[in-house]
mmCIF file of C-alpha atoms in Angstrom:
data_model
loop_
_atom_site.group_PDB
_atom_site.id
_atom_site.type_symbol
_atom_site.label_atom_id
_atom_site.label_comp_id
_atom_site.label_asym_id
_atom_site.label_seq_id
_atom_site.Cartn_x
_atom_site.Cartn_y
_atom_site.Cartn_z
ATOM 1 C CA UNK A 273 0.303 11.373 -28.132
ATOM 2 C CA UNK A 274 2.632 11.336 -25.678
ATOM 3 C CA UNK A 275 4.356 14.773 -23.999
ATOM 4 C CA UNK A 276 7.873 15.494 -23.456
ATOM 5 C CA UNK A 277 9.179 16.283 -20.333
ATOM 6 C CA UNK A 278 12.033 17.614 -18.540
ATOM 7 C CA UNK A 279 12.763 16.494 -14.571
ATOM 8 C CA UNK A 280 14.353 18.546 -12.009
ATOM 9 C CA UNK A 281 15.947 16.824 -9.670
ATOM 10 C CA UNK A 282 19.050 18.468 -8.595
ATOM 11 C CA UNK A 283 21.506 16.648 -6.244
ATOM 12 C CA UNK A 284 18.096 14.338 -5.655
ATOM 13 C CA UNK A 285 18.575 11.818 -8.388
ATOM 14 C CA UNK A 286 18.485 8.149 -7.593
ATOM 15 C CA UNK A 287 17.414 9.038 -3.490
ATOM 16 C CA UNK A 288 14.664 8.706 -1.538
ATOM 17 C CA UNK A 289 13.689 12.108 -1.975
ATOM 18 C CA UNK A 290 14.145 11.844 -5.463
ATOM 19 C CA UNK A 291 11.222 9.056 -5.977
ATOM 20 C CA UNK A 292 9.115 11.313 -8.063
ATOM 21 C CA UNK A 293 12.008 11.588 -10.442
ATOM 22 C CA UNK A 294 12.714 7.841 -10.061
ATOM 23 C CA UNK A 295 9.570 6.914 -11.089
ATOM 24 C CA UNK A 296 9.385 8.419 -13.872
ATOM 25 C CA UNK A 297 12.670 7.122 -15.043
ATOM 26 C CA UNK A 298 11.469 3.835 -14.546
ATOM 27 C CA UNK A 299 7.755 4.010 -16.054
ATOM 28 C CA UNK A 300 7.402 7.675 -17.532
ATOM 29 C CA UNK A 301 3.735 6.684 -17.994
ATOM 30 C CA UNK A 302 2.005 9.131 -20.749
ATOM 31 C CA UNK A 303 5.628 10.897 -20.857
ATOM 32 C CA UNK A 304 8.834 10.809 -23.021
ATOM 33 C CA UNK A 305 11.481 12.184 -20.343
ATOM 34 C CA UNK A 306 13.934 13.693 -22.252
ATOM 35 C CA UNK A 307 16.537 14.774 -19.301
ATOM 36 C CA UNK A 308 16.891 14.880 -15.757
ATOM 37 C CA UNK A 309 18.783 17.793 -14.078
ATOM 38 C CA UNK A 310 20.811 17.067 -11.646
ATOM 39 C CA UNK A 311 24.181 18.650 -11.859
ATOM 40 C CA UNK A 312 25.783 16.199 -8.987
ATOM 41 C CA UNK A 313 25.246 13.671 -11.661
ATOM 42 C CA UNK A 314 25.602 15.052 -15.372
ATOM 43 C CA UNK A 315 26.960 13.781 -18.129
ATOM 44 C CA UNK A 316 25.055 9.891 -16.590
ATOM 45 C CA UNK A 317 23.208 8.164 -18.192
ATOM 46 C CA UNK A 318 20.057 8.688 -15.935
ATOM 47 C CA UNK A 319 18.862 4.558 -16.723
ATOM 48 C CA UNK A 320 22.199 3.311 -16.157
ATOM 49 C CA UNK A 321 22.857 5.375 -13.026
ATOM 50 C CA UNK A 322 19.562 4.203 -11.612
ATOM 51 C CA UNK A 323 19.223 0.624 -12.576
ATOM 52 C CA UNK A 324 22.584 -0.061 -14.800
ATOM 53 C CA UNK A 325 19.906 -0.079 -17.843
ATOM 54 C CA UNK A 326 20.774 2.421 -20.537
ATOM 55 C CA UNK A 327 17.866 4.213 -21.849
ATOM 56 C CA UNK A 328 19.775 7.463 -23.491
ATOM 57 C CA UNK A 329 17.942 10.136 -21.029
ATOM 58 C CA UNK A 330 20.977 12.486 -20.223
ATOM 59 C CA UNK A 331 21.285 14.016 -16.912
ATOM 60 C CA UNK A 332 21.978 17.399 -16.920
ATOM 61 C CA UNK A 333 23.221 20.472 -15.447
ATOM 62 C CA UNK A 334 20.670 22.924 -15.589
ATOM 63 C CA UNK A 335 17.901 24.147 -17.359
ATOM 64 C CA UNK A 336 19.600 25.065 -20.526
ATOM 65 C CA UNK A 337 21.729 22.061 -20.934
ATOM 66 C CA UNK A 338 18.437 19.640 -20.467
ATOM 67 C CA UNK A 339 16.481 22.127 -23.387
ATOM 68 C CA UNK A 340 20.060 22.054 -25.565
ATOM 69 C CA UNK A 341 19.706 17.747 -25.276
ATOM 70 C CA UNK A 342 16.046 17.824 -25.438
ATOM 71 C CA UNK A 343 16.403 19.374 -29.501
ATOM 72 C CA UNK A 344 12.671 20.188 -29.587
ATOM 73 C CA UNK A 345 11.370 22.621 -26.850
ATOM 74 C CA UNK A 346 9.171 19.992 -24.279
ATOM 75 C CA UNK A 347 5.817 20.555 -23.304
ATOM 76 C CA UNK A 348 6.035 19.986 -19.476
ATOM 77 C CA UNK A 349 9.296 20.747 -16.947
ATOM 78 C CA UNK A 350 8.159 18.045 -13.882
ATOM 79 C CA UNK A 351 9.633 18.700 -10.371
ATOM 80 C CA UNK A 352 10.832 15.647 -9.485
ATOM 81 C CA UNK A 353 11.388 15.701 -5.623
ATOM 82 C CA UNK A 354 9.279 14.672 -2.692
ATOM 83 C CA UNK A 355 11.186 16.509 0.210
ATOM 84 C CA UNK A 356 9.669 15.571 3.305
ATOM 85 C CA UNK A 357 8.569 19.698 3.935
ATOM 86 C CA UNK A 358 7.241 20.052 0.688
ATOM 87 C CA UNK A 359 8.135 23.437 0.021
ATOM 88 C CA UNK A 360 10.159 25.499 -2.382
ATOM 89 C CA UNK A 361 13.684 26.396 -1.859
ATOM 90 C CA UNK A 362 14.056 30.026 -2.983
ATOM 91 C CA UNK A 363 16.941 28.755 -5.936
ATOM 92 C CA UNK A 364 14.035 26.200 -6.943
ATOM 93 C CA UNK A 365 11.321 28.805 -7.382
ATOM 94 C CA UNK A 366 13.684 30.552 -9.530
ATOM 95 C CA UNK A 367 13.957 27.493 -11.931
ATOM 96 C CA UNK A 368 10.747 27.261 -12.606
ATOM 97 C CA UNK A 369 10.187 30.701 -13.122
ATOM 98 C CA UNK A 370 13.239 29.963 -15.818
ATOM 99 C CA UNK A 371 11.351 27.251 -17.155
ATOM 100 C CA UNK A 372 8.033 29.147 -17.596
ATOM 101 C CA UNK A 373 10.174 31.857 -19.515
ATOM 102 C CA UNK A 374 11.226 29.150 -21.620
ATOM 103 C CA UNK A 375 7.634 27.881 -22.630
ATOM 104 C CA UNK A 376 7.689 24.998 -20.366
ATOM 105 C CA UNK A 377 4.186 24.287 -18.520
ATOM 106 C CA UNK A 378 4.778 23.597 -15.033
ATOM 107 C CA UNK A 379 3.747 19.686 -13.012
ATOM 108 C CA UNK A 380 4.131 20.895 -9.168
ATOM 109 C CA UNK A 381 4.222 17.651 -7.269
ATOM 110 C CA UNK A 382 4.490 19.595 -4.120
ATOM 111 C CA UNK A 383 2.520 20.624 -1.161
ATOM 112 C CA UNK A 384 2.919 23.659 -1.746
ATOM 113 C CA UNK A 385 0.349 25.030 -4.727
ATOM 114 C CA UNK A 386 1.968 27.367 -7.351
ATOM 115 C CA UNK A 387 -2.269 28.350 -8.235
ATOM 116 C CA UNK A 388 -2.184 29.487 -5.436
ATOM 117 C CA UNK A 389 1.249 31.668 -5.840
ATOM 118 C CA UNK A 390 0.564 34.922 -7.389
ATOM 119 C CA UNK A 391 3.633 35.393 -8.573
ATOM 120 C CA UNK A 392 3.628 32.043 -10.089
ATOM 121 C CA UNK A 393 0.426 32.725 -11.726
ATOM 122 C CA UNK A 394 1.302 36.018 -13.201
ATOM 123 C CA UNK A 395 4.497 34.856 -14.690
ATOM 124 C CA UNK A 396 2.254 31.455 -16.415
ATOM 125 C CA UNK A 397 0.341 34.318 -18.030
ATOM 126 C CA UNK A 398 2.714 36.414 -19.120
ATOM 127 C CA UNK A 399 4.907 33.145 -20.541
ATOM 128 C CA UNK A 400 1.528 31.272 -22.377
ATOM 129 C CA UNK A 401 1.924 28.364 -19.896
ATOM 130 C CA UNK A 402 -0.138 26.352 -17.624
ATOM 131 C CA UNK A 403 0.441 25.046 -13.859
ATOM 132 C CA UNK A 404 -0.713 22.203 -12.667
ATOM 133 C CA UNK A 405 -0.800 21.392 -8.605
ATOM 134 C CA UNK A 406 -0.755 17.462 -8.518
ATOM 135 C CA UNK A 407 -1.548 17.303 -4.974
ATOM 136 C CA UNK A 408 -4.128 19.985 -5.134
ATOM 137 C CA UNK A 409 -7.723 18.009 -4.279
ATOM 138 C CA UNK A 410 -11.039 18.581 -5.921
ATOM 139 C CA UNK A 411 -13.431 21.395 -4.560
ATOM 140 C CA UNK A 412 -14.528 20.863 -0.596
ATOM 141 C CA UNK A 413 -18.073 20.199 -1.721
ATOM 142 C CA UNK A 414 -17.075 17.339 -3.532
ATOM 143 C CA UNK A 415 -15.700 15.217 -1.059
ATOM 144 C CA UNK A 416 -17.234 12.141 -0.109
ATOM 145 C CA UNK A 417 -17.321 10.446 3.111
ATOM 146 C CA UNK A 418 -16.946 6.308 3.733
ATOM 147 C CA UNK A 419 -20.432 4.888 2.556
ATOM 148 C CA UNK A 420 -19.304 1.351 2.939
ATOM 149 C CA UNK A 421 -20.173 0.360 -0.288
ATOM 150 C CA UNK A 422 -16.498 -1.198 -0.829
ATOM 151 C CA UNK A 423 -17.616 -4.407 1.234
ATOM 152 C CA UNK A 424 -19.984 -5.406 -1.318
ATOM 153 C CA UNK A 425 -17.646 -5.265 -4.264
ATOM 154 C CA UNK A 426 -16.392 -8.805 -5.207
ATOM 155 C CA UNK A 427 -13.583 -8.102 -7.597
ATOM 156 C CA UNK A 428 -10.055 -8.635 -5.866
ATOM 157 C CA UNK A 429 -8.072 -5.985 -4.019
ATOM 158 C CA UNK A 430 -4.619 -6.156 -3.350
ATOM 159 C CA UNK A 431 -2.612 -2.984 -1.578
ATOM 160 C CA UNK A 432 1.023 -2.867 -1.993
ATOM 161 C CA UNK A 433 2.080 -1.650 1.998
ATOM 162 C CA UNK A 434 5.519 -1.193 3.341
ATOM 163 C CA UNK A 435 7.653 -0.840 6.550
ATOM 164 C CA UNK A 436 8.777 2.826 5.487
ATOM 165 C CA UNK A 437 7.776 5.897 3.240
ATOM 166 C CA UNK A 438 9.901 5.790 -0.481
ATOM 167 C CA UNK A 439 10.461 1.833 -0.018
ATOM 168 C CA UNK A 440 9.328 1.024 -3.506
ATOM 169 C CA UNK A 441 5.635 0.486 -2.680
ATOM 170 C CA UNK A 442 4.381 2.291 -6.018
ATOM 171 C CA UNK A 443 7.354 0.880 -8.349
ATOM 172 C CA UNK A 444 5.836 -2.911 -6.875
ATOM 173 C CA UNK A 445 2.484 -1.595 -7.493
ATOM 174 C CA UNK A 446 3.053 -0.372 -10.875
ATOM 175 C CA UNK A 447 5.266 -3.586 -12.272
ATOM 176 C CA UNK A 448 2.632 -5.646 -10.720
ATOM 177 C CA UNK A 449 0.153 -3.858 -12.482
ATOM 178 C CA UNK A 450 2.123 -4.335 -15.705
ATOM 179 C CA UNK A 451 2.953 -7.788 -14.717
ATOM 180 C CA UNK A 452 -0.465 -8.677 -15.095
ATOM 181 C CA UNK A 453 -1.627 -7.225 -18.006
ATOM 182 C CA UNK A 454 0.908 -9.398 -19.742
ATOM 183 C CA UNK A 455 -0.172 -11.929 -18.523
ATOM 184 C CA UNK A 456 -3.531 -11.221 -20.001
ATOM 185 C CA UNK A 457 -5.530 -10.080 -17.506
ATOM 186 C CA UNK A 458 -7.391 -6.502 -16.666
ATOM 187 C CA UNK A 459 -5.539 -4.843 -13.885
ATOM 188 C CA UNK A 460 -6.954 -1.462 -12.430
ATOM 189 C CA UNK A 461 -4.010 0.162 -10.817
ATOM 190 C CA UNK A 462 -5.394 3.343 -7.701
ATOM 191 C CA UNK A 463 -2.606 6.064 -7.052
ATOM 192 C CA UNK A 464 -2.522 7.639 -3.506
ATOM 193 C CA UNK A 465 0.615 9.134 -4.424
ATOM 194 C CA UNK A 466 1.624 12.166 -6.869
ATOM 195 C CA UNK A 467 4.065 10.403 -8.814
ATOM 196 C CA UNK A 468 1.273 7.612 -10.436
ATOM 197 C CA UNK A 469 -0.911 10.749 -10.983
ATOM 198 C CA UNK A 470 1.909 12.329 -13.091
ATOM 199 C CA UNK A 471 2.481 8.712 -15.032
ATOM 200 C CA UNK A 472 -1.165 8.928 -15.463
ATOM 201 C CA UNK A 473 -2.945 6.962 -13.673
ATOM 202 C CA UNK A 474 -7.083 7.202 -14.678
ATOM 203 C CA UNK A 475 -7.627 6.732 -10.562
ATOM 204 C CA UNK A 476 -6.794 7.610 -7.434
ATOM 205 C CA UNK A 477 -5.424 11.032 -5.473
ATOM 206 C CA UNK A 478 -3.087 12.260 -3.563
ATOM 207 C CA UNK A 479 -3.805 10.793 -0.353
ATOM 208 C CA UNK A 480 -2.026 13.185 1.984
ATOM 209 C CA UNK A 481 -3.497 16.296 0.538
ATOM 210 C CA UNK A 482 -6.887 15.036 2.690
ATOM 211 C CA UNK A 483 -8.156 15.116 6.126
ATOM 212 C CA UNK A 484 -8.531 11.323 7.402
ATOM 213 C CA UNK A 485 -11.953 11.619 7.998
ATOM 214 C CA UNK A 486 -12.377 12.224 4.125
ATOM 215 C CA UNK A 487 -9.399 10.499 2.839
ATOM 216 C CA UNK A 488 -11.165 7.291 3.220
ATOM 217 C CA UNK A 489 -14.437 7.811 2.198
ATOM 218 C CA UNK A 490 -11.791 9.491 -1.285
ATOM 219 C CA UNK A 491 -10.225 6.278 -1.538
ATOM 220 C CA UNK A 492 -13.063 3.826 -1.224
ATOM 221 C CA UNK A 493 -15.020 6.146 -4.261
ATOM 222 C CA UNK A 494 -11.583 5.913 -6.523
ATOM 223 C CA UNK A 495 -12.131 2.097 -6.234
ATOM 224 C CA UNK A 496 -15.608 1.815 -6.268
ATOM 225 C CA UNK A 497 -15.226 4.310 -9.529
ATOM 226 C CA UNK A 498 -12.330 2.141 -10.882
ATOM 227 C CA UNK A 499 -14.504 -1.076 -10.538
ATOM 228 C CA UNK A 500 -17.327 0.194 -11.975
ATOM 229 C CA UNK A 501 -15.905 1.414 -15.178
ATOM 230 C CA UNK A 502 -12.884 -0.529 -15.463
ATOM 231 C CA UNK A 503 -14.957 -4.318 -14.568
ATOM 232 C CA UNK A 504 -11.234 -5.261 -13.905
ATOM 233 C CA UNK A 505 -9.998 -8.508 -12.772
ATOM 234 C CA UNK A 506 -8.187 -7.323 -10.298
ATOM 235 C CA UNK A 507 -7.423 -3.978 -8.388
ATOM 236 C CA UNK A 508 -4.158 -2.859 -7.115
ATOM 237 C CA UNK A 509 -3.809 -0.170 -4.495
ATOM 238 C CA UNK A 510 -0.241 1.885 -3.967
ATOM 239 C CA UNK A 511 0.419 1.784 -0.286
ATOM 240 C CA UNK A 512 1.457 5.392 1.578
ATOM 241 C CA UNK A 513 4.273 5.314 4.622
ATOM 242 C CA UNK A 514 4.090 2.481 6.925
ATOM 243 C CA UNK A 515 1.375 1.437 9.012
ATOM 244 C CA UNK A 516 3.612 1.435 11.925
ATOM 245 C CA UNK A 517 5.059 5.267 11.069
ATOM 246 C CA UNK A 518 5.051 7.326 13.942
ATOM 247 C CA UNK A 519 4.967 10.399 11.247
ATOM 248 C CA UNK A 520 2.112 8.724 8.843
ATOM 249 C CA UNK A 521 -1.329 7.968 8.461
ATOM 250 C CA UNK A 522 -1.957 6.931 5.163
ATOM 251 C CA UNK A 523 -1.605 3.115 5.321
ATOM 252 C CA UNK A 524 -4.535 3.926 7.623
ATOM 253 C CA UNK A 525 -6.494 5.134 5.319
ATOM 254 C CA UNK A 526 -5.642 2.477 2.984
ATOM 255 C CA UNK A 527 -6.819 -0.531 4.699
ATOM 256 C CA UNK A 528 -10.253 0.859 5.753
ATOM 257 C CA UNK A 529 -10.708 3.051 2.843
ATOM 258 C CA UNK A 530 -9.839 0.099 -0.425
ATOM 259 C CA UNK A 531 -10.383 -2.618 2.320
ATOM 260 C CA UNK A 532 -7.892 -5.075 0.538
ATOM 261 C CA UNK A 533 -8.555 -8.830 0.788
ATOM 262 C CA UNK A 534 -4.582 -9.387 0.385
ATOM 263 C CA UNK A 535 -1.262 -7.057 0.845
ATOM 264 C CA UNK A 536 2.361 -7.060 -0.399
ATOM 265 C CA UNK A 537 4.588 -5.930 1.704
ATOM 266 C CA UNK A 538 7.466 -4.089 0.842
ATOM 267 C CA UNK A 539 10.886 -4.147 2.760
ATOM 268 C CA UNK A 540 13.990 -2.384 2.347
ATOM 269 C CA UNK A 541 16.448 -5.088 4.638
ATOM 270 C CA UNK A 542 19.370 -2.529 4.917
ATOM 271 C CA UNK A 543 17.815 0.892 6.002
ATOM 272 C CA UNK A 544 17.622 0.517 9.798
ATOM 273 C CA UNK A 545 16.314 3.800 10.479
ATOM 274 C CA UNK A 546 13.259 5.499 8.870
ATOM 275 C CA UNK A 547 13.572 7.546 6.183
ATOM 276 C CA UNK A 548 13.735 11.274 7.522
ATOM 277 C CA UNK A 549 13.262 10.253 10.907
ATOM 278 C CA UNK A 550 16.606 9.136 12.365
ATOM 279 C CA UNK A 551 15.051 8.880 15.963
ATOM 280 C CA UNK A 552 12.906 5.642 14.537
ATOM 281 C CA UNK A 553 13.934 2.434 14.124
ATOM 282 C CA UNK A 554 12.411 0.244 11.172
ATOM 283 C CA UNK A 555 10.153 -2.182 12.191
ATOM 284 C CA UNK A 556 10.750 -5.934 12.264
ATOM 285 C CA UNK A 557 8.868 -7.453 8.773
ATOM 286 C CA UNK A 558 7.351 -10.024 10.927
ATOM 287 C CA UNK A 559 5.875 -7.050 13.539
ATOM 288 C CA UNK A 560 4.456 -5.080 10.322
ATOM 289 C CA UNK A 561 2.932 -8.191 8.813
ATOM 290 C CA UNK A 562 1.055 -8.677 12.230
ATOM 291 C CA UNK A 563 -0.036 -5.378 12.796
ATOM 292 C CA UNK A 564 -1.361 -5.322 9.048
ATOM 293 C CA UNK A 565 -3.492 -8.430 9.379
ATOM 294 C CA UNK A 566 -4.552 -7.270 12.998
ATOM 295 C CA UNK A 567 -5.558 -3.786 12.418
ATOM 296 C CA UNK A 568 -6.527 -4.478 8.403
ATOM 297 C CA UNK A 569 -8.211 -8.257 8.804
ATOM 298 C CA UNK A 570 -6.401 -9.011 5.711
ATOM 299 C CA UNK A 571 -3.580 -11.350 5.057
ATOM 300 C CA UNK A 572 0.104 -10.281 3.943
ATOM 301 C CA UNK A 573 0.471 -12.866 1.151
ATOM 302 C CA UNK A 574 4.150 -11.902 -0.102
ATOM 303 C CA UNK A 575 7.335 -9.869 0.039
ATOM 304 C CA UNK A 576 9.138 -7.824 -1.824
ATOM 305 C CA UNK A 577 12.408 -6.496 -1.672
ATOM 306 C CA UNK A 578 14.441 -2.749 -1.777
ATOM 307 C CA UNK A 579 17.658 -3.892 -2.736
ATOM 308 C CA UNK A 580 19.384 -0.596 -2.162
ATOM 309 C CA UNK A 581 22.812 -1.033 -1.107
ATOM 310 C CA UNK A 582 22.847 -4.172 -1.561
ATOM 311 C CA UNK A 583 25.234 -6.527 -3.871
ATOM 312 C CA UNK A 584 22.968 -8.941 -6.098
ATOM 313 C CA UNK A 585 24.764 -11.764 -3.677
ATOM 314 C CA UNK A 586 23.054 -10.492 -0.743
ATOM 315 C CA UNK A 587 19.731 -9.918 -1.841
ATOM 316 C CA UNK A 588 19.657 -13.648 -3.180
ATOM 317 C CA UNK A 589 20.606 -14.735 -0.073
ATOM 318 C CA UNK A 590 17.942 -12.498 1.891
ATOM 319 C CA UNK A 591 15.412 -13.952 -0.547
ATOM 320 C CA UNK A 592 16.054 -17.519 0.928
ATOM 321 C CA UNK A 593 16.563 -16.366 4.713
ATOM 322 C CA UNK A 594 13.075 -14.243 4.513
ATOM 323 C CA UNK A 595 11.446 -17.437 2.377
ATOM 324 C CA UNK A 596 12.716 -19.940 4.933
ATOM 325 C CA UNK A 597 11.592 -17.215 7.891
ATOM 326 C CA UNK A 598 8.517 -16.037 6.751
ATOM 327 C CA UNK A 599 6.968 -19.029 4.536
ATOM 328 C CA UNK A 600 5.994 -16.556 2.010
ATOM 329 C CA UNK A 601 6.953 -15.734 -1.608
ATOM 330 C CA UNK A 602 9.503 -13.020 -1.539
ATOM 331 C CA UNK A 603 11.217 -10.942 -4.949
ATOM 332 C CA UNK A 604 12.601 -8.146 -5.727
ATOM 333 C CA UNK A 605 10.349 -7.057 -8.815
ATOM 334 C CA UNK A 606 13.448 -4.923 -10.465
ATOM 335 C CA UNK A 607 15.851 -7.546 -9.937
ATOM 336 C CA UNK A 608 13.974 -10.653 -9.776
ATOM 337 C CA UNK A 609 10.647 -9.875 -11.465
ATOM 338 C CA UNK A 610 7.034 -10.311 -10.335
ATOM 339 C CA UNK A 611 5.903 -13.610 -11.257
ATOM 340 C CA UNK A 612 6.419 -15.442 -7.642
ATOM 341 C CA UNK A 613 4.028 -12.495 -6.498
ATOM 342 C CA UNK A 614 1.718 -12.581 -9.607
ATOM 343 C CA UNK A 615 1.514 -16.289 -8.463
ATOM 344 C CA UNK A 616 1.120 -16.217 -4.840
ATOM 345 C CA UNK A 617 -1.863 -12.964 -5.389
ATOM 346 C CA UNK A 618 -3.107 -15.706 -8.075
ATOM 347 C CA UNK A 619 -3.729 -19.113 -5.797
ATOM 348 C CA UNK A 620 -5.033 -16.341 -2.844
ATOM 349 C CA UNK A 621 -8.006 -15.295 -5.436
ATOM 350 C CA UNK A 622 -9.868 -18.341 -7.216
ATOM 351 C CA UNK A 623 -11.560 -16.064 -9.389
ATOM 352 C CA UNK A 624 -8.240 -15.427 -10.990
ATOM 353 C CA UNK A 625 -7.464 -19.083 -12.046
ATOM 354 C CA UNK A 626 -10.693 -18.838 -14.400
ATOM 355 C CA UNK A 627 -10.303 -14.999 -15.270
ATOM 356 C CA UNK A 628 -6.730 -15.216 -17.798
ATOM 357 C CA UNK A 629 -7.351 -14.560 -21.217
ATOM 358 C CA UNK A 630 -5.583 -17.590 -22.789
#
C-alpha cells in the first residue's frame, strides 16, 4: 500500500531547488502526495502550476492547512528542497519539529542527518515517529571498491547526463524508464540522486554522500546488483551535475562506475549560466557531447530538452535547429514524449529489436 505524504517546499515550488518536490509531483513513486506547502503559491493547483496538468494536490500555506486538505493524518512529511548547502534554515527545523508533534515521520533529503541531531532524535521519540536520512550511506565497512566486474556484463546501459545540475536528468531517466516498460520491455532504473530513492527506487544511492574513490566501486555494485536480480533488458542510470561542472564530480563517477555503452544528454537551451554558479557559463551541447564520448568512450545517442521558459513555439523550433545541428534525435519527454529516444536507444542496442514482449 501506498503512503501519504505531505511536501515542504516553501517559496521552492516549481524551481531548481525545488526538484525534490518536483519530482514527486510528477512521479510520486510508492507515494500519494496529498499537498505541497509553499505559501508563495497556495491556493494552486500544484499539477497545473507545474506542468498545466491538474492532478487536485493543493498547495498550501503551512503545516496545518496541508493536514486540514490532507483529511486523514499522512504517514510521512517529505522535505522537498535540494538547496545547494544542504542545511537547515533555523524556521525549517522548526517545521519539522511541528510535523513530528503532529505524528508525521520525517524523509530528510538533506545533507545534513537529523539521526544524527539529538534534538531531532529526542523529539521522534517523544512524538512515536521515525526519521529517515535519504542521503545517509550504509556503514563504512560496507563499502565496496571498483572490481571491474561491470565490463563483463552484456545487458545494455544507458546514463541519462546533462550540461547542468537540476536539468531534468532524473525526470528523462524516470519517463524513459516508464517509457519502456510500456512498451513491454524490463527496464531497471539506478538512482544516484535522493529524490528516485524517495519514489522508491529498489537501486542505487545517493551518489554525493560518497568519497570518489568509493562512489564508483558503489555504483558499479548497484548495477551489477540490479542486473543480477532484475535480468533486465535494459538498465538506465540517472546522471548527477555535468561532466563539465567546475563544482561536480558525479558524472565522473557515472561513466567509470555504470560504464554506459550509450548516453542522453540533457539540455536546458535558455539557462546560460549554471545553476548556483553565476560565474559559469553553460557549456556548448556540442562541447559536452565531446567531452562525454572522450573521457566516457561511449556515444551520446540523443537529446533531450528543458523547456523552461520557453513558449511551446520555441522549443519546436529548437527541436529542428538541434536535429538539423546535431544529427541526433532530440525531445522534450514532458512535452514531446520519449518515443524518438526509446527509438534511437533501440537501433543503438540489437539485443533490443529481439527482446520486446509482443
Amino acid at each position: 500500500m501506498k503512503k501519504r505524504a505531505i511536501v515542504y517546499c516553501e517559496n521552492q515550488f516549481g524551481t531548481t531547488d525545488g526538484k525534490t518536490a518536483n519530482g514527486l509531483i510528477r512521479e510520486p513513486g510508492n507515494y500519494i502526495i496529498t499537498a505541497v506547502i509553499d505559501s508563495s503559491k497556495q491556493g494552486q493547483d500544484a499539477g497545473r502550476y507545474l506542468d498545466n496538468k491538474f492532478n487536485s494536490i493543493p498547495i498550501c500555506k503551512d503545516l496545518e492547512d496541508a493536514l486540514l486538505h490532507s483529511g486523514q493524518t499522512p504517514d510521512d512529511f517529505i522535505f522537498g528542497i535540494a538547496p545547494t548547502n544542504a542545511f537547515l534554515k533555523p524556521e525549517e527545523r522548526e517545521v519539522i519539529i511541528e510535523a513530528m508533534k503532529a505524528g508525521l515521520n520525517i524523509i530528510n533529503p538533506l545533507q545534513e542527518f537529523l539521526t544524527d541531531d539529538e534534538e531531532m532524535m529526542a523529539c521522534a521519540r517523544e512524538c512515536g515517529v521515525t526519521i529517515r536520512d535519504i542521503r545517509k550511506p550504509r556503514p563504512k565497512k560496507e563499502w565496496t571498491l571498483f572490481t571491474g566486474e561491470i565490463l563483463n556484463i552484456n545487458t545494455p546501459v544507458v546514463a541519462v547526463l546533462g550540461t547542468d545540475g537540476a536539468c531534468g536528468k532524473r525526470t528523462t531517466a524516470k519517463f524513459l524508464e516508464r517509457g519502456f516498460r510500456e512498451k513491454g520491455y524490463k527496464p531497471a532504473f539506478i538512482a544516484t540522486g535522493q529524490t528516485g530513492l524517495i519514489q522508491g527506487a529498489q537501486y542505487g544511492f545517493a551518489m554525493d554522500a560518497f568519497p570518489l574513490q568509493f562512489l564508483i566501486g558503489e555504483l558499479e555494485r548497484e548495477v551489477l546488483r540490479a542486473n543480477k536480480n532484475e535480468h533486465p533488458d535494459i538498465i538506465i542510470v540517472e546522471g548527477q551535475g555535468a561532466l563539465s561542472h567546475p563544482a561536480y564530480a558525479s558524472s565522473v563517477g557515472i561513466l567509470k562506475g555504470a560504464r554506459p555503452q550509450a548516453v542522453i544528454l540533457q539540455h536546458a537551451p535558455k539557462r546560460k549560466i549554471l545553476s548556483d554558479f553565476p560565474f559559469a557559463e553553460v557549456p556548448k551541447v556540442e562541447d559536452e557531447i565531446s567531452l562525454i564520448e572522450h573521457f566516457g568512450k561511449t556515444k551520446v545517442i540523443g537529446i533531450t530538452l528543458n523547456h523552461e521558459s520557453m513558449t511551446d513555439g520555441e522549443l519546436e523550433e529548437t527541436i529542428r535547429e538541434y536535429e538539423e545541428t546535431y544529427h541526433l534525435p532530440v525531445s522534450d519527454v514532458l512535452k514531446t514524449g520519449t518515443d524518438k529516444m526509446i527509438d534511437a536507444i533501440i537501433d543503438f542496442f540489437p539485443s533490443l529489436k529481439k527482446a520486446v514482449v509482443s
